[in-house]
Amino acid sequence: MSKNKSGLWSFFSSVQLAIVLLSLIAFFALIGTIVPQREAAVELAGRISPGLFSFLQKMQLFDLYHSIWFFLLLGLLSVNLLICSLDRFPLAWRRFRSQAEPQKADAVKDLPAENTFQSALNIQKVADAAANLLKKRYHNVAQANEENSVFLSAQKGRFSFFGVYIVHLSILVLIAGAIIGSVFGTEGHINITEGETAGSFNLRSNNQSLPLPFSVRCDKFIVELYENGAPKNFQSDLTFIKDDKVVHSGKLRVNHPIEVEGFRFYQSSYGVSPEGKATLTLLRDGGRRDVINVAKGYAFDLPGKEGTFQVLRVEENLMKMGPAIKVSVRSNKGEVTFWVFQQLDKIKEANPGITEQIPMFNPSLFRPYTFTLLGLEEKYYTGLQVTRDPGTLVVGAAAVLLILGLLLMLFSYPRQVWVKIDRQQDKALISVGGRSHRNKAGLERELQHLLAEIKDRLENSK
Amino acid sequence: MINTTILSWVTFIYFAAFVFYLFRMVLGREFWGKIATSTALIGLIAQSVALVIRWKTSYDLGMGHAPLSNFYESLIFFAWTIVFLYLLMEQRLKNRSIGVFVIPVAFLIMAYASIAPGISNRIDPLIPALQSNWLTSHVLTCFMGYAAFTVAFALGIMFFVKKMSAADKNKSPAFFRLLPAESMLDELMYQSATLGFVFLTMGIITGSVWAHYAWGSYWSWDPKETWSLITWLIYALMLHARNVRGWRGKRMALMTIFGFGCVLFTYLGVNLLPSLHSYMN
Ligand code: HEM
């Protein structure tokens, strides 16, 4: 590395800075799991003084992971990584290009005794056997013959020099993808009742409504339950409509999102819609019987024009007495309100005289009509999570790079090996040495293995 | 259920293996080491059988999922990976003295799974968001990572024990002599931590992919996610401190212990914080 690099360059190429930054990011992440964030922070507002709260809010402490501080740290880490990699890459490149030189006397000097052995075979035969073995196991095998010795060199795992660079590149790509997502992405939620259509969704960050460039209709919602009542599966049939044309339609299941024009829809929840319909019969003294479908808020005139009838509430299970609706009838005599139960007969059986004691439970309170509830049509709403994150693909690419780089580092390491064969009277002395910048222990094991194999071959060729 | 019966037996088998490893260390006779290894291996096989039975039972009950879906199952699998990884290591290194520090961790986890209050060992149906193959790969890789970090932690503890015994050399019983040399412990700590780091990386990535499908965004700063990131950063820091700053020995041993603390908090402590992930509620 050259000496005339500026102070700024050496600051940003230092690994000490990397260690400080990694610690700081970990520390910030930790703070964010203790201090309530985003929606949860609202609750804290009530417990601390308003001045302190607004100060902390200004310091972006309640949205730490999207705060200027966090971006600053990520930015510094990126610069650190970039400069550090640029600083070191020339060296890695030189190592990558460097061949194991055949004549490298110091590579096989001072070897421990277990790295050498003697053979009774002649030196040329030994050299051939060793060269053949090296050619099978290693790359770039080279040979140098001298008067009383043969040098063999070979190498392997050169590409794993790049493992670290790929890992570091992937971190840069990851940060880029995360920033793209957090600047250009949106996230929100909609609930759509079966049969209805929505054209906008509520943002997660501030609960404001944001229009979609198309509308979504929920045609049908299905939920399947386990025996214990927990949901086993739920799904919605959705139709996406733009300019009166269907652009997409399909089933949305949990874990199987649908993507339309960059917006991803996830099945996230469901519930019973408060806008369920009820079927009522109206029995007028004297015989006329009408069946009508009503929903909360519906109002219409009674068949005989005695007054206006309105549905105030629809309950699936009122006070554990089953489905009921609350209705009001307004006439020139004033307004009466009462509940109409579906299982009135059962209720009366269990509590004789209840309709006399509690007039509100009497479905014949407005004469000359008697109301009966035939049933509720349960209507579900489907809860959809809506996101748009243009950074996802970039982050995905980063993840692939990261794994690739790590595997390259884990399963391989660059090493060079040398085998020297010396003539000793009529015998040959074989020495095996090697060099690796990483994984010295692994290399030592490999050399022992190589040595044993050479021995084996020589013995078999006798 | 038969699988939980086998699993409670496995708990005792691991305890026995620990006792045999201890005998070997104290008496200095390899005979006990061989018995210890066989015992641990029998435990591992029995545990594998129990897991397969549990898997099959879940299909028979019409739920059909890998035994990796609730807190109990995760503890059992955690212990399994620790023993598996350890036996692999023992086989490769031809050194049994690490067992006396690693096997008790597996035993404690098994014991905790069976006796701690509020841990249900029933096979539960999966709510829809958990019905994903990504969940299986996520849990698998995360626990491989946790197990490797646990081994690194045990090695870190061994390092300090070895260091203490080196302080007064004249009275060093077999136990201390049989511990690997400090330099070897250092190398092994580093290798285990690297392995753990790679698995944790995969665990976080598979978790993100799953989150991407299940609840709409690959990362939502949920406390469990955040803590796994913190753990990941700590081990990244550790690898850099060693490879570039040349940290060795004591500092590395401290880092393995500190890192393991983060792992435990990610796994258990986070349940004290509100989370999407909590197995507990
Ligand atoms: C989250 C961010 C980072 C991750 C995940 C990461 C990951 C890694 C990994 C896995 C290694 C290999 C360690 C080993 O051989 O066992 C490594 C090495 C290294 N990292 Fe990072 N790193 C990060 C950030 C940085 C930064 C910001 C710098 C800036 C100085 C840096 C500088 C280095 C250097 C100099 C090496 C050694 C390379 C070599 O052996 O030639 N890293 N990094």
mmCIF file of C-alpha atoms in Angstrom, chain A residues 27-144:
data_model
loop_
_atom_site.group_PDB
_atom_site.id
_atom_site.type_symbol
_atom_site.label_atom_id
_atom_site.label_comp_id
_atom_site.label_asym_id
_atom_site.label_seq_id
_atom_site.Cartn_x
_atom_site.Cartn_y
_atom_site.Cartn_z
ATOM 1 C CA PHE A 27 -26.440 -0.461 19.813
ATOM 2 C CA PHE A 28 -28.983 1.606 17.848
ATOM 3 C CA ALA A 29 -30.871 -1.536 16.908
ATOM 4 C CA LEU A 30 -30.962 -2.474 20.588
ATOM 5 C CA ILE A 31 -32.326 0.928 21.643
ATOM 6 C CA GLY A 32 -35.100 0.496 19.090
ATOM 7 C CA THR A 33 -36.259 -2.703 20.764
ATOM 8 C CA ILE A 34 -36.519 -0.944 24.137
ATOM 9 C CA VAL A 35 -37.989 2.443 23.210
ATOM 10 C CA PRO A 36 -41.445 1.980 21.685
ATOM 11 C CA GLN A 37 -41.426 2.695 17.970
ATOM 12 C CA ARG A 38 -43.988 4.156 15.568
ATOM 13 C CA GLU A 39 -47.545 3.187 16.550
ATOM 14 C CA ALA A 40 -46.400 1.989 19.977
ATOM 15 C CA ALA A 41 -44.850 5.360 20.788
ATOM 16 C CA VAL A 42 -48.293 6.993 20.976
ATOM 17 C CA GLU A 43 -48.910 5.216 24.246
ATOM 18 C CA LEU A 44 -45.700 6.629 25.703
ATOM 19 C CA ALA A 45 -46.869 10.170 24.919
ATOM 20 C CA GLY A 46 -49.367 9.976 27.764
ATOM 21 C CA ARG A 47 -46.749 8.975 30.308
ATOM 22 C CA ILE A 48 -43.975 11.526 29.830
ATOM 23 C CA SER A 49 -44.056 15.283 29.669
ATOM 24 C CA PRO A 50 -45.210 16.728 26.341
ATOM 25 C CA GLY A 51 -42.031 18.792 26.034
ATOM 26 C CA LEU A 52 -39.798 15.751 26.421
ATOM 27 C CA PHE A 53 -41.957 13.738 24.059
ATOM 28 C CA SER A 54 -41.834 16.303 21.289
ATOM 29 C CA PHE A 55 -38.074 16.687 21.790
ATOM 30 C CA LEU A 56 -37.548 12.948 21.486
ATOM 31 C CA GLN A 57 -39.844 12.897 18.507
ATOM 32 C CA LYS A 58 -37.810 15.639 16.846
ATOM 33 C CA MET A 59 -34.695 13.568 17.486
ATOM 34 C CA GLN A 60 -36.510 10.785 15.586
ATOM 35 C CA LEU A 61 -36.163 8.432 18.517
ATOM 36 C CA PHE A 62 -39.586 6.947 17.869
ATOM 37 C CA ASP A 63 -38.794 5.898 14.338
ATOM 38 C CA LEU A 64 -35.191 5.000 14.888
ATOM 39 C CA TYR A 65 -34.854 2.571 12.013
ATOM 40 C CA HIS A 66 -35.932 5.224 9.540
ATOM 41 C CA SER A 67 -34.167 8.094 11.271
ATOM 42 C CA ILE A 68 -31.466 10.305 9.892
ATOM 43 C CA TRP A 69 -29.068 8.809 12.469
ATOM 44 C CA PHE A 70 -29.561 5.313 11.227
ATOM 45 C CA PHE A 71 -29.155 6.335 7.594
ATOM 46 C CA LEU A 72 -26.029 8.222 8.566
ATOM 47 C CA LEU A 73 -24.537 5.100 10.176
ATOM 48 C CA LEU A 74 -25.456 2.972 7.179
ATOM 49 C CA GLY A 75 -23.938 5.604 4.896
ATOM 50 C CA LEU A 76 -20.696 5.664 6.884
ATOM 51 C CA LEU A 77 -20.563 1.867 6.882
ATOM 52 C CA SER A 78 -21.025 1.850 3.111
ATOM 53 C CA VAL A 79 -18.209 4.357 2.572
ATOM 54 C CA ASN A 80 -16.040 2.391 4.998
ATOM 55 C CA LEU A 81 -16.705 -0.849 3.145
ATOM 56 C CA LEU A 82 -16.160 0.678 -0.255
ATOM 57 C CA ILE A 83 -12.885 2.412 0.595
ATOM 58 C CA CYS A 84 -11.608 -0.574 2.550
ATOM 59 C CA SER A 85 -12.330 -2.929 -0.318
ATOM 60 C CA LEU A 86 -10.785 -0.602 -2.895
ATOM 61 C CA ASP A 87 -7.768 -0.268 -0.650
ATOM 62 C CA ARG A 88 -7.226 -3.990 -0.341
ATOM 63 C CA PHE A 89 -8.377 -5.253 -3.671
ATOM 64 C CA PRO A 90 -5.062 -4.744 -5.528
ATOM 65 C CA LEU A 91 -3.358 -7.031 -3.002
ATOM 66 C CA ALA A 92 -6.004 -9.725 -3.385
ATOM 67 C CA TRP A 93 -5.706 -9.417 -7.140
ATOM 68 C CA ARG A 94 -1.941 -9.872 -6.973
ATOM 69 C CA ARG A 95 -2.366 -12.911 -4.770
ATOM 70 C CA PHE A 96 -4.948 -14.280 -7.118
ATOM 71 C CA ARG A 97 -2.630 -13.854 -10.091
ATOM 72 C CA SER A 98 0.470 -15.087 -8.347
ATOM 73 C CA GLN A 99 1.530 -18.560 -9.341
ATOM 74 C CA ALA A 100 3.163 -20.885 -6.919
ATOM 75 C CA GLU A 101 6.777 -20.628 -8.025
ATOM 76 C CA PRO A 102 8.398 -23.990 -8.593
ATOM 77 C CA GLN A 103 11.684 -23.040 -6.952
ATOM 78 C CA LYS A 104 10.934 -21.870 -3.517
ATOM 79 C CA ALA A 105 13.499 -23.338 -1.252
ATOM 80 C CA ASP A 106 12.189 -21.680 1.920
ATOM 81 C CA ALA A 107 8.762 -23.246 1.371
ATOM 82 C CA VAL A 108 10.129 -26.646 2.262
ATOM 83 C CA LYS A 109 12.782 -25.530 4.711
ATOM 84 C CA ASP A 110 12.505 -26.169 8.455
ATOM 85 C CA LEU A 111 9.644 -28.561 7.966
ATOM 86 C CA PRO A 112 8.606 -30.688 10.926
ATOM 87 C CA ALA A 113 9.720 -34.303 10.688
ATOM 88 C CA GLU A 114 6.195 -35.554 9.937
ATOM 89 C CA ASN A 115 6.226 -33.601 6.667
ATOM 90 C CA THR A 116 9.065 -35.668 5.190
ATOM 91 C CA PHE A 117 9.742 -39.281 4.432
ATOM 92 C CA GLN A 118 12.207 -41.453 2.584
ATOM 93 C CA SER A 119 11.591 -43.750 -0.315
ATOM 94 C CA ALA A 120 13.823 -46.406 -1.828
ATOM 95 C CA LEU A 121 12.596 -45.588 -5.333
ATOM 96 C CA ASN A 122 14.595 -43.488 -7.719
ATOM 97 C CA ILE A 123 13.976 -39.757 -7.728
ATOM 98 C CA GLN A 124 12.479 -39.566 -11.211
ATOM 99 C CA LYS A 125 9.896 -42.229 -10.443
ATOM 100 C CA VAL A 126 8.925 -40.486 -7.246
ATOM 101 C CA ALA A 127 8.626 -37.168 -9.050
ATOM 102 C CA ASP A 128 6.322 -38.672 -11.687
ATOM 103 C CA ALA A 129 4.062 -40.243 -9.107
ATOM 104 C CA ALA A 130 3.863 -37.029 -7.081
ATOM 105 C CA ALA A 131 3.263 -34.901 -10.179
ATOM 106 C CA ASN A 132 0.431 -37.176 -11.280
ATOM 107 C CA LEU A 133 -1.198 -36.924 -7.906
ATOM 108 C CA LEU A 134 -0.853 -33.153 -7.791
ATOM 109 C CA LYS A 135 -2.336 -32.823 -11.279
ATOM 110 C CA LYS A 136 -5.369 -34.723 -10.085
ATOM 111 C CA ARG A 137 -5.921 -32.722 -6.927
ATOM 112 C CA TYR A 138 -4.576 -29.241 -7.699
ATOM 113 C CA HIS A 139 -4.253 -26.634 -10.416
ATOM 114 C CA ASN A 140 -1.271 -24.992 -12.126
ATOM 115 C CA VAL A 141 1.143 -27.783 -11.380
ATOM 116 C CA ALA A 142 4.685 -26.775 -12.280
ATOM 117 C CA GLN A 143 7.932 -28.688 -12.122
ATOM 118 C CA ALA A 144 11.590 -27.636 -11.918
#
